[in-house]
Amino acid sequence: MEFGVFDHMDASGQPLAQQLADRLRVVAAYDRLGFRGYHVAEHHATPLGVAGAPSVWLAAVAQHTQRIRLGPLIYILPLYHPLRLAEEVCLLDALSQGRLMLGIGRGASPIEAGFFGVPGPDMQPRYFEATEVLMKALQNDTLDHHGAFYQFDKVPMVVRPVQQPMPELWYASRTPESFVWAAQAGANTVTLALGDEVRALTDIYRETWVAQGKDLADLPLIGVSRHIVVAETDAEARALAERAYARWLASFRKLWVDRGLGTPLADFYPESWADLEAIGNACAGSPETVLAFTRNQAARCGVNYLLSWFAFGDLSADETIRSVELFAQHVMPEFR
């Protein structure tokens, strides 16, 4: 089992400059404590994500860390010109000395895509074509492509990624078809799915991997993502989590609620922290409680990567760092 961190970078209530400075302290702690990867979301025009330019944010993260791998989860490809993004990817890989994780996807919010003039029905075909262009640009000295959305004719690819032939690929999904694609592409993957649904997806990934004649010893990372808060006692951890989750949930829902579209993913993110824990999508507790939860997730879900959401809502930098230190001291060593 490997361990990573997911970060929505949702609005904490602080001024943006202070939130970013505090989060750099937190990410430095992730680096110091031995987490494998730091993954940041991309969102726009919503308090759910204030790092709407993930390349800019990760460039700063790269300068404040030494070992932890870093990347978007995901770049919303329909919103990018793929040539520009390919150059950003190469620069980030260089700035981080080959630590970039390239997370790609179509994006989950048609509302946000609409702000950029991308109609909802165009998101999927744009994603597919942008992926094709990006893969060509990163792995060739010259970019040629003639498609429905993008046209390139012998464009010189002057900057190249440090990782050859390209940075490690990441994908996030909850569908069986996407897990088949990820296994065929050799991509690391993360899901928000719950319980037995996760096991079904991880089984599909392994079956597809083996069907290609590949060894399970070389299996990429297959992860699940959960909110985690650790404190000295269960009561203290739950008090922190309940307070922070209420703010995070309001940010998560705001864009949809403001437009009268209901509450997104209500089955995954219910009204209260207690409800979130009840469906197995989170854990707040002492190190012993969180260790038991982590063991259960590993055994039940068939994952080899736990992506924890440690910083969310209005958790302070000090509260988050203490939570992470306890997790690294008492949970992570049990899986090594």
Coordinates of C-alpha atoms in Angstrom, one line a residue:
M1 CA 0.0 0.0 0.0
E2 CA 1.2 3.4 -1.0
F3 CA -0.2 6.7 0.4
G4 CA -1.0 10.0 -1.2
V5 CA -3.0 13.2 -0.6
F6 CA -5.9 14.7 -2.5
D7 CA -6.5 18.4 -2.2
H8 CA -9.6 20.3 -3.6
M9 CA -8.0 23.5 -2.3
D10 CA -11.5 24.6 -1.4
A11 CA -11.9 28.1 0.1
S12 CA -11.1 28.0 3.8
G13 CA -12.4 31.5 4.7
Q14 CA -8.9 33.0 4.8
P15 CA -7.6 35.5 2.3
L16 CA -6.3 33.6 -0.7
A17 CA -2.7 34.6 -0.1
Q18 CA -2.8 33.3 3.5
Q19 CA -4.5 30.1 2.5
L20 CA -1.9 29.4 -0.2
A21 CA 1.0 30.2 2.3
D22 CA -0.5 27.9 4.9
R23 CA -1.1 25.1 2.4
L24 CA 2.5 25.2 1.3
R25 CA 3.4 24.5 4.9
V26 CA 1.0 21.6 4.9
V27 CA 2.4 20.2 1.6
A28 CA 5.9 20.5 3.0
A29 CA 4.8 18.3 5.8
Y30 CA 3.4 15.7 3.4
D31 CA 6.8 15.7 1.7
R32 CA 8.7 15.4 5.0
L33 CA 6.5 12.6 6.2
G34 CA 7.0 10.3 3.2
F35 CA 3.7 10.5 1.2
R36 CA 4.1 9.3 -2.3
G37 CA 2.0 11.9 -4.1
Y38 CA 0.2 15.2 -3.8
H39 CA -2.8 15.6 -6.2
V40 CA -4.7 18.8 -6.6
A41 CA -8.2 19.3 -8.2
E42 CA -9.0 21.8 -10.9
H43 CA -12.3 23.8 -10.5
H44 CA -13.5 27.2 -11.7
A45 CA -15.8 29.9 -10.4
T46 CA -16.6 28.0 -7.3
P47 CA -15.3 27.9 -3.6
L48 CA -14.7 24.2 -4.1
G49 CA -11.4 25.1 -5.8
V50 CA -9.3 28.2 -5.5
A51 CA -6.4 26.7 -7.5
G52 CA -8.1 27.0 -10.9
A53 CA -4.6 27.2 -12.5
P54 CA -3.1 24.0 -11.2
S55 CA 0.1 24.4 -13.2
V56 CA 0.8 27.7 -11.4
W57 CA 0.1 26.2 -8.0
L58 CA 2.1 23.1 -8.6
A59 CA 5.1 25.2 -9.8
A60 CA 5.1 26.7 -6.3
V61 CA 4.7 23.3 -4.6
A62 CA 7.6 22.0 -6.6
Q63 CA 9.9 24.7 -5.1
H64 CA 8.8 23.9 -1.5
T65 CA 9.2 20.1 -1.7
Q66 CA 12.0 17.6 -2.6
R67 CA 10.6 14.1 -2.9
I68 CA 6.9 14.0 -3.1
R69 CA 5.4 13.5 -6.6
L70 CA 2.9 16.1 -7.6
G71 CA 0.2 16.7 -10.2
P72 CA -3.3 17.6 -11.1
L73 CA -6.2 15.2 -10.6
I74 CA -7.2 16.2 -13.1
Y75 CA -6.4 18.7 -15.8
I76 CA -9.8 19.3 -17.4
L77 CA -8.6 18.7 -20.9
P78 CA -11.7 20.2 -22.8
L79 CA -10.8 23.6 -21.3
Y80 CA -7.2 23.6 -22.6
H81 CA -5.4 24.3 -25.8
P82 CA -3.5 21.0 -25.9
L83 CA -0.3 22.5 -27.3
R84 CA -0.1 25.0 -24.5
L85 CA -0.8 22.3 -22.0
A86 CA 1.9 20.1 -23.4
E87 CA 4.4 22.9 -22.8
E88 CA 3.2 23.5 -19.3
V89 CA 3.6 19.8 -18.5
C90 CA 7.2 19.8 -19.7
L91 CA 8.0 22.9 -17.7
L92 CA 6.4 21.4 -14.5
D93 CA 8.3 18.1 -15.0
A94 CA 11.5 20.1 -15.2
L95 CA 10.8 22.4 -12.3
S96 CA 10.0 19.3 -10.1
Q97 CA 13.0 17.4 -11.4
G98 CA 10.8 14.6 -12.9
R99 CA 8.2 14.4 -10.2
L100 CA 5.1 15.3 -12.2
M101 CA 2.1 13.0 -12.2
L102 CA -0.1 13.8 -15.3
G103 CA -3.7 13.5 -14.3
I104 CA -6.2 14.0 -17.2
G105 CA -10.0 13.8 -17.6
R106 CA -13.0 15.4 -19.2
G107 CA -14.2 17.2 -16.0
A108 CA -17.3 16.5 -14.0
S109 CA -19.1 19.9 -14.1
P110 CA -20.8 21.0 -17.3
I111 CA -21.5 24.3 -15.4
E112 CA -17.8 25.1 -15.2
A113 CA -17.1 24.0 -18.8
G114 CA -19.9 26.3 -19.9
F115 CA -18.1 29.3 -18.3
F116 CA -15.3 28.6 -20.9
G117 CA -17.8 28.3 -23.8
V118 CA -17.5 24.5 -24.0
P119 CA -21.0 23.0 -24.3
G120 CA -21.7 19.9 -22.2
P121 CA -22.1 17.6 -25.1
D122 CA -18.7 18.7 -26.4
M123 CA -16.8 17.8 -23.3
Q124 CA -16.3 14.1 -24.0
P125 CA -15.3 14.4 -27.7
R126 CA -13.0 17.3 -26.9
Y127 CA -11.4 15.2 -24.1
F128 CA -10.7 12.3 -26.4
E129 CA -9.2 14.4 -29.1
A130 CA -7.2 16.6 -26.6
T131 CA -5.8 13.4 -25.0
E132 CA -4.6 12.2 -28.4
V133 CA -3.0 15.5 -29.2
L134 CA -1.3 15.7 -25.7
M135 CA 0.1 12.2 -26.0
K136 CA 1.5 12.9 -29.4
A137 CA 3.0 16.3 -28.3
L138 CA 4.8 14.8 -25.3
Q139 CA 6.2 11.8 -27.1
N140 CA 7.4 13.2 -30.4
D141 CA 9.7 15.9 -31.6
T142 CA 7.1 17.2 -34.1
L143 CA 3.3 17.5 -33.6
D144 CA 1.1 16.6 -36.5
H145 CA -2.7 16.2 -36.0
H146 CA -5.8 16.9 -38.0
G147 CA -9.1 16.4 -36.1
A148 CA -12.5 17.9 -35.5
F149 CA -11.3 20.4 -32.9
Y150 CA -7.6 20.8 -33.3
Q151 CA -5.2 21.2 -36.3
F152 CA -1.4 21.0 -36.1
D153 CA 1.1 20.7 -38.9
K154 CA 4.7 19.9 -38.1
V155 CA 4.8 21.9 -34.9
P156 CA 8.4 21.6 -33.4
M157 CA 8.2 20.3 -29.8
V158 CA 11.2 22.0 -28.4
V159 CA 10.8 21.5 -24.7
R160 CA 10.6 17.8 -23.6
P161 CA 9.6 16.2 -20.3
V162 CA 12.2 14.9 -17.9
Q163 CA 10.4 11.6 -17.6
Q164 CA 10.6 9.7 -20.8
P165 CA 8.7 9.0 -22.9
M166 CA 6.3 11.1 -20.7
P167 CA 5.2 11.7 -17.1
E168 CA 3.3 9.0 -15.4
L169 CA -0.3 9.0 -16.3
W170 CA -3.3 9.3 -13.9
Y171 CA -7.0 9.0 -14.3
A172 CA -10.0 9.3 -12.0
S173 CA -13.3 7.5 -12.7
R174 CA -16.1 5.4 -11.4
T175 CA -17.0 3.5 -14.5
P176 CA -15.9 0.0 -15.6
E177 CA -15.2 1.2 -19.1
S178 CA -12.7 3.8 -17.8
F179 CA -10.9 1.2 -15.7
V180 CA -10.5 -1.0 -18.7
W181 CA -9.0 2.0 -20.6
A182 CA -6.7 2.9 -17.7
A183 CA -5.4 -0.7 -17.5
Q184 CA -4.8 -0.8 -21.3
A185 CA -3.1 2.6 -21.2
G186 CA -1.0 1.7 -18.1
A187 CA -2.4 4.6 -16.2
N188 CA -2.6 4.9 -12.5
T189 CA -6.2 5.4 -11.4
V190 CA -8.3 6.6 -8.4
T191 CA -12.0 6.3 -7.7
L192 CA -14.5 7.8 -5.4
A193 CA -16.6 4.7 -5.5
L194 CA -17.7 2.9 -2.3
G195 CA -17.4 -0.5 -0.8
D196 CA -18.0 -3.5 -3.1
E197 CA -18.2 -1.2 -6.2
V198 CA -14.5 -0.4 -5.7
R199 CA -13.6 -4.1 -5.6
A200 CA -15.5 -4.6 -8.8
L201 CA -13.5 -1.8 -10.5
T202 CA -10.1 -3.0 -9.2
D203 CA -10.9 -6.5 -10.3
I204 CA -11.7 -5.2 -13.8
Y205 CA -8.4 -3.4 -13.8
R206 CA -6.4 -6.4 -12.7
E207 CA -8.2 -8.7 -15.2
T208 CA -7.5 -6.3 -18.1
W209 CA -3.9 -5.9 -17.0
V210 CA -3.3 -9.7 -16.9
A211 CA -5.2 -10.2 -20.2
Q212 CA -2.5 -8.1 -21.9
G213 CA 0.2 -10.5 -20.8
K214 CA 1.4 -8.2 -18.1
D215 CA 2.7 -9.2 -14.6
L216 CA 0.7 -8.2 -11.5
A217 CA 4.1 -7.4 -9.9
D218 CA 4.2 -4.4 -12.3
L219 CA 0.7 -3.3 -11.6
P220 CA 0.2 0.5 -11.5
L221 CA -1.4 2.2 -8.5
I222 CA -5.1 1.6 -8.1
G223 CA -6.5 4.0 -5.5
V224 CA -9.5 5.0 -3.5
S225 CA -10.1 8.5 -2.1
R226 CA -11.4 9.2 1.4
H227 CA -11.7 12.1 3.9
I228 CA -9.4 11.4 6.9
V229 CA -8.9 13.3 10.2
V230 CA -6.7 12.0 12.9
A231 CA -6.4 13.3 16.5
E232 CA -5.4 12.0 19.9
T233 CA -8.9 10.8 20.6
D234 CA -12.0 9.8 18.5
A235 CA -14.0 12.7 20.0
E236 CA -11.4 15.3 19.2
A237 CA -11.0 14.1 15.6
R238 CA -14.8 13.9 15.0
A239 CA -15.3 17.5 16.3
L240 CA -12.7 18.8 13.9
A241 CA -14.1 16.7 11.0
E242 CA -17.7 17.7 11.6
R243 CA -16.9 21.4 11.6
A244 CA -14.7 21.3 8.5
Y245 CA -16.9 19.0 6.5
A246 CA -19.9 21.4 6.9
R247 CA -17.9 24.1 5.2
W248 CA -16.5 21.8 2.5
L249 CA -19.9 20.4 1.7
A250 CA -21.3 23.9 1.3
S251 CA -18.5 24.7 -1.1
F252 CA -19.0 21.4 -3.0
R253 CA -22.7 22.1 -3.6
K254 CA -22.7 25.9 -4.1
L255 CA -22.4 26.1 -7.8
W256 CA -25.2 23.6 -8.4
V257 CA -27.5 24.8 -5.7
D258 CA -27.2 28.4 -6.9
R259 CA -28.4 27.3 -10.3
G260 CA -31.3 25.3 -9.0
L261 CA -29.7 22.0 -10.1
G262 CA -30.0 20.2 -6.8
T263 CA -27.1 18.6 -4.9
P264 CA -24.4 16.8 -6.8
L265 CA -23.3 13.3 -5.8
A266 CA -25.6 13.2 -2.8
D267 CA -25.1 9.5 -2.4
F268 CA -21.4 10.0 -1.9
Y269 CA -21.4 13.2 0.1
P270 CA -24.4 13.3 2.4
E271 CA -25.5 16.0 4.9
S272 CA -23.3 15.2 7.9
W273 CA -19.9 13.8 8.7
A274 CA -21.7 10.9 10.6
D275 CA -23.5 10.0 7.5
L276 CA -20.3 10.2 5.5
E277 CA -18.6 7.8 7.9
A278 CA -21.6 5.5 7.8
I279 CA -21.3 4.9 4.1
G280 CA -17.5 4.2 4.5
N281 CA -16.4 7.4 2.7
A282 CA -14.5 8.9 5.6
C283 CA -12.9 8.3 9.0
A284 CA -12.2 10.6 11.9
G285 CA -10.6 9.2 15.0
S286 CA -7.6 8.2 17.0
P287 CA -4.7 6.6 15.3
E288 CA -6.0 3.2 16.2
T289 CA -9.4 4.0 14.7
V290 CA -8.0 5.3 11.5
L291 CA -5.6 2.3 11.2
A292 CA -8.5 -0.1 11.5
F293 CA -10.4 1.9 8.8
T294 CA -7.4 1.8 6.5
R295 CA -6.9 -1.9 6.9
N296 CA -10.6 -2.4 6.1
Q297 CA -10.4 -0.3 2.9
A298 CA -7.3 -2.1 1.7
A299 CA -8.8 -5.5 2.2
R300 CA -12.3 -4.8 1.0
C301 CA -11.6 -2.6 -1.9
G302 CA -8.5 -4.3 -3.4
V303 CA -6.6 -1.1 -3.7
N304 CA -2.8 -0.5 -3.4
Y305 CA -3.1 3.3 -2.9
L306 CA -5.0 5.3 -0.4
L307 CA -5.6 9.0 -1.4
S308 CA -6.5 10.9 1.8
W309 CA -8.2 14.3 2.0
F310 CA -6.5 15.7 5.1
A311 CA -6.9 19.5 4.4
F312 CA -10.5 20.6 3.7
G313 CA -13.1 23.1 4.9
D314 CA -11.7 25.4 7.6
L315 CA -9.2 23.0 9.1
S316 CA -6.2 25.1 10.0
A317 CA -2.6 24.4 8.9
D318 CA -1.7 23.3 12.4
E319 CA -4.7 21.0 12.8
T320 CA -4.0 19.4 9.4
I321 CA -0.3 19.0 10.1
R322 CA -1.0 17.3 13.4
S323 CA -3.5 15.0 11.8
V324 CA -0.9 14.1 9.1
E325 CA 1.9 13.5 11.6
L326 CA -0.3 11.1 13.5
F327 CA -1.3 9.2 10.3
A328 CA 2.4 9.0 9.2
Q329 CA 3.6 7.8 12.6
H330 CA 0.9 5.2 13.4
V331 CA -0.9 4.2 10.2
M332 CA 1.6 4.2 7.3
P333 CA 4.3 2.0 8.9
E334 CA 1.8 -0.8 9.3
F335 CA 1.7 -1.2 5.5
R336 CA 5.4 -1.2 4.8

